Tab-separated table of C-alpha atoms in Angstrom:
chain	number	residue	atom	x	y	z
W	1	UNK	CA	0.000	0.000	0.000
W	2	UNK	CA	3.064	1.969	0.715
W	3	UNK	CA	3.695	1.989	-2.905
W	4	UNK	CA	0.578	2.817	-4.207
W	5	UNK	CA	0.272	6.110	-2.029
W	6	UNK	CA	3.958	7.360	-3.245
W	7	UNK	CA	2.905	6.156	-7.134
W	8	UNK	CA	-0.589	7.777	-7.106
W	9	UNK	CA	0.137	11.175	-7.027
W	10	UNK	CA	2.409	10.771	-10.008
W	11	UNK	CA	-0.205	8.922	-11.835
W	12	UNK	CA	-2.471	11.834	-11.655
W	13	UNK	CA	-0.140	14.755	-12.391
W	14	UNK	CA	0.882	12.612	-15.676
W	15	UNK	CA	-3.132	13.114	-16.046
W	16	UNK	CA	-3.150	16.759	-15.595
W	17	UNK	CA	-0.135	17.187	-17.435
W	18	UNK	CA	-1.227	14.970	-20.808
W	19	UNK	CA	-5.032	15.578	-21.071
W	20	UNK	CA	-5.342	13.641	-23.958
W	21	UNK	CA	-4.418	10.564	-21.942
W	22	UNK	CA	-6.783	10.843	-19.365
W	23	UNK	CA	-9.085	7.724	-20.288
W	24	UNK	CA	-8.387	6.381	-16.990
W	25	UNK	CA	-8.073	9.574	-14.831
W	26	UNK	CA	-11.389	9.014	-13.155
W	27	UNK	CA	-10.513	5.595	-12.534
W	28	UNK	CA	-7.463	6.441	-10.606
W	29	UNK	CA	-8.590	8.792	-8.677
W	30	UNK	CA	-11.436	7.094	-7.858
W	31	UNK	CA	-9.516	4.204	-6.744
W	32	UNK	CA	-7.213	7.202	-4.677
W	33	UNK	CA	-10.317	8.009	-2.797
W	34	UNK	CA	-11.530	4.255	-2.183
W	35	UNK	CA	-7.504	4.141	-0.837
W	36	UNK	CA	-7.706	7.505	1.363
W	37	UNK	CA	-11.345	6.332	2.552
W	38	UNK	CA	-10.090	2.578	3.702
W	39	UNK	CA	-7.138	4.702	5.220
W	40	UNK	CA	-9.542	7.009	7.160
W	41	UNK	CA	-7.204	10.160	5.563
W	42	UNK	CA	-10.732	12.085	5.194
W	43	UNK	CA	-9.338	15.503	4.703
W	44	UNK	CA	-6.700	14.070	1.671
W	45	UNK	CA	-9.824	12.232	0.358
W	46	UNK	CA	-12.340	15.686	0.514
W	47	UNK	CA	-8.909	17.748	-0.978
W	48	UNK	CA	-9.042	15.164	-4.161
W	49	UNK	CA	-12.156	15.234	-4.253
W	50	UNK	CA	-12.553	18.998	-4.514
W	51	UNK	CA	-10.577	18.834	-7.615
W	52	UNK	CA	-12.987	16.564	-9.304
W	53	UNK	CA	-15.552	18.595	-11.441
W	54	UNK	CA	-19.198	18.467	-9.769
W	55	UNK	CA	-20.900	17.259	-12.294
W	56	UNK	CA	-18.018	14.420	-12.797
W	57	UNK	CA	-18.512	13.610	-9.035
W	58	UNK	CA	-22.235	12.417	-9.618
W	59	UNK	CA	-22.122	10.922	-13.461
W	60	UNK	CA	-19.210	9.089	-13.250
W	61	UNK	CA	-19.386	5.766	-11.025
W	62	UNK	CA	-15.768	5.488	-10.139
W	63	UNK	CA	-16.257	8.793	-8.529
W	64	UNK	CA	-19.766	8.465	-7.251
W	65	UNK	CA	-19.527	5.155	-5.936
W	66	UNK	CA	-16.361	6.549	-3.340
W	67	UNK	CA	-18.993	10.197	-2.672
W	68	UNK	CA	-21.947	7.865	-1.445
W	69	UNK	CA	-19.678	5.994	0.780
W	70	UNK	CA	-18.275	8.200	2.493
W	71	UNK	CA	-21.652	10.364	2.710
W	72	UNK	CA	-22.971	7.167	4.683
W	73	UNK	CA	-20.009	6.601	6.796
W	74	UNK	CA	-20.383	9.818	8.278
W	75	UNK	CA	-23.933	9.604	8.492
W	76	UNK	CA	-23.566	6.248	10.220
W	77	UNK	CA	-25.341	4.264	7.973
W	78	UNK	CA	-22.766	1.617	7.629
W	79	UNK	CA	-25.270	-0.890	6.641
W	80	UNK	CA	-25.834	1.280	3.519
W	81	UNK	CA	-22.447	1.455	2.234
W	82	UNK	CA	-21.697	-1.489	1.034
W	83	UNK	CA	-22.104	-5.014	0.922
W	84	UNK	CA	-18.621	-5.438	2.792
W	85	UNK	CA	-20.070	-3.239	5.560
W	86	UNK	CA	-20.301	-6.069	7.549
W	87	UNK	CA	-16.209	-6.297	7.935
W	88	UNK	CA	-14.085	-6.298	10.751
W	89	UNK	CA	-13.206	-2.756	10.438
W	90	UNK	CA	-16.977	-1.348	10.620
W	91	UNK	CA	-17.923	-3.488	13.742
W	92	UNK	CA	-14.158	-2.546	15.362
W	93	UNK	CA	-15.540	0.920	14.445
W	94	UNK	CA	-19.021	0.687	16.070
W	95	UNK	CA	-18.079	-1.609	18.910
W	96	UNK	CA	-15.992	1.363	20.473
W	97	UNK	CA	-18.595	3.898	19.979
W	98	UNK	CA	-20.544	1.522	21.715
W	99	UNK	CA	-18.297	0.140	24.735
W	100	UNK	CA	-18.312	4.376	25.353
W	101	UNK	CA	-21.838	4.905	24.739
W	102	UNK	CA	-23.538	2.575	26.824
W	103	UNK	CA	-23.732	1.154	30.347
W	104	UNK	CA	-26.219	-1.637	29.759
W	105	UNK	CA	-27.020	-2.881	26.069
W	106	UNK	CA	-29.318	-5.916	25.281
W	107	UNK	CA	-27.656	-8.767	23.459
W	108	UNK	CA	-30.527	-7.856	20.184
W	109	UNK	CA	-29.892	-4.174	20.571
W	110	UNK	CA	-25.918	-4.626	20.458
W	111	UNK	CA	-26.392	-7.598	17.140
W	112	UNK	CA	-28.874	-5.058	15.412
W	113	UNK	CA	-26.325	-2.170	16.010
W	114	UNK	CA	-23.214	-4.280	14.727
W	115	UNK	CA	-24.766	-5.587	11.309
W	116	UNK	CA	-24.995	-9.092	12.919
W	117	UNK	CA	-27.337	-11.986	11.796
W	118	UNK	CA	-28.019	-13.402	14.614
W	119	UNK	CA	-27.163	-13.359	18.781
W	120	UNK	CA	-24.773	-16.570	18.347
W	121	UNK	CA	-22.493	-13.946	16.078
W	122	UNK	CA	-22.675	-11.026	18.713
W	123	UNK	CA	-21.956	-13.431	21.309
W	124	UNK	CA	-18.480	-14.349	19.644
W	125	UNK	CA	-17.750	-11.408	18.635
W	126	UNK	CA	-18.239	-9.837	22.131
W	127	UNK	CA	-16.133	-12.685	23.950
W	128	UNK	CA	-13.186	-11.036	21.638
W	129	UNK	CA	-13.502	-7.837	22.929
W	130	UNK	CA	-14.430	-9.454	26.786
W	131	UNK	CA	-17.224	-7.682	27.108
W	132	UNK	CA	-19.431	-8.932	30.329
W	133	UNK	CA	-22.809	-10.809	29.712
W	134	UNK	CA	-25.440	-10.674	32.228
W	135	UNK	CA	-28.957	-11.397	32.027
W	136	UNK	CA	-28.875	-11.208	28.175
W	137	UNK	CA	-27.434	-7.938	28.214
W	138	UNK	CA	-23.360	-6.429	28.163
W	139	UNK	CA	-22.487	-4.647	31.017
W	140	UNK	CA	-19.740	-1.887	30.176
W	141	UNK	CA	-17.340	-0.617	32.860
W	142	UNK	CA	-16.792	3.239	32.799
W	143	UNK	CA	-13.678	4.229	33.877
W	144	UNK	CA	-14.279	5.075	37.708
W	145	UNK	CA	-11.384	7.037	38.087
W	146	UNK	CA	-11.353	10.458	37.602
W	147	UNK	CA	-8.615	12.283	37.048
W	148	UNK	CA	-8.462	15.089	39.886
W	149	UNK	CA	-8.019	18.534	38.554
W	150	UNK	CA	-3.608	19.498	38.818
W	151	UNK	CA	-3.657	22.208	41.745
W	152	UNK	CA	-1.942	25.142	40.972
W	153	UNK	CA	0.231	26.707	43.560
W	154	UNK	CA	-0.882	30.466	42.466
W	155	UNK	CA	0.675	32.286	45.357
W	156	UNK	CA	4.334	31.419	43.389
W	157	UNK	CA	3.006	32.150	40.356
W	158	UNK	CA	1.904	35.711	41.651
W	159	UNK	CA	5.097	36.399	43.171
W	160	UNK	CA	7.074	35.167	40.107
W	161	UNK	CA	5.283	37.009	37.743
W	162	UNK	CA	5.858	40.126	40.295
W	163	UNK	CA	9.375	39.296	40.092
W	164	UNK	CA	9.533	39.405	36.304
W	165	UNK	CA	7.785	42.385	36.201
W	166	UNK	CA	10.064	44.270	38.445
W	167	UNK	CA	13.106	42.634	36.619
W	168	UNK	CA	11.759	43.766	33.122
W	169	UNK	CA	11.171	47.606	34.665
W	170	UNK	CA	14.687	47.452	36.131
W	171	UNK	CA	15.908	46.357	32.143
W	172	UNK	CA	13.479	49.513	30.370
């Protein structure tokens, strides 16, 4: 992958550079955005894709097809973008939000929210991340400590800013 994200941006400045050549420009970069999507670089993919034309971004399908995916990515939708939505990366993805989100989370709930078939799926996939199963439902553990506030010993900062002050007066 290394190599394709040092060739790519070669690729497409031979495009801008030979215009008559471009057959596969849209191709390329829509296989650039795919790349910078799957990489989660989402402000290199919206900085390529504000060089694509508008009206290229909703005719063609190699651009399109990267536009709608992202657009339900961000919306959450994961279920919508794609057939491969049901990949490790997605449920990594949601699984976190989740383990943050919730305290208590039904065994359906958590399968309907991680694109799962069936509870037999959730329950495997849940015994990877140890997550605790009681009563049908996962029981998250919030992080019970809190980090107390640093103290801030302002009586020496007062005096050593008064120092400095008096210091810099001296030097004018």
């Amino acid at each position: 992958m290394s190599t394709f994200d040092d060739t790519i941006p070669r690729v497409l400045s031979f495009y801008d550079q030979c215009p008559t050549a471009a057959e596969n420009k849209y191709l390329m970069v829509g296989l650039n955005l795919m790349f910078l999507l799957a990489s989660n670089r989402l402000s290199e993919f919206h900085m390529l894709l504000e060089s694509v034309p508008q009206s290229i971004q909703s005719t063609n399908p190699y651009i399109s097809t990267p536009v709608r995916l992202e657009q339900s990515l961000m919306e959450g939708a994961y279920n919508k973008g794609s057939t491969r939505a049901k990949s490790g990366y997605f449920r990594s993805d949601i699984a976190v939000s989740i383990e943050k989100s919730f305290k208590l989370l039904s065994t359906r709930d958590a399968a309907n929210m991680l694109l799962f078939e069936n509870d037999a799926q959730v329950q495997e996939f849940a015994k990877q991340r140890k997550w605790v199963n009681e009563h049908g439902c996962f029981v998250f553990e919030t992080s019970a400590t809190h980090h107390d506030k640093p103290t801030l010993d302002t009586a020496r900062i007062a005096k050593q800013t008064i120092f400095y002050a008096k210091q810099l007066e001296m030097i004018v």
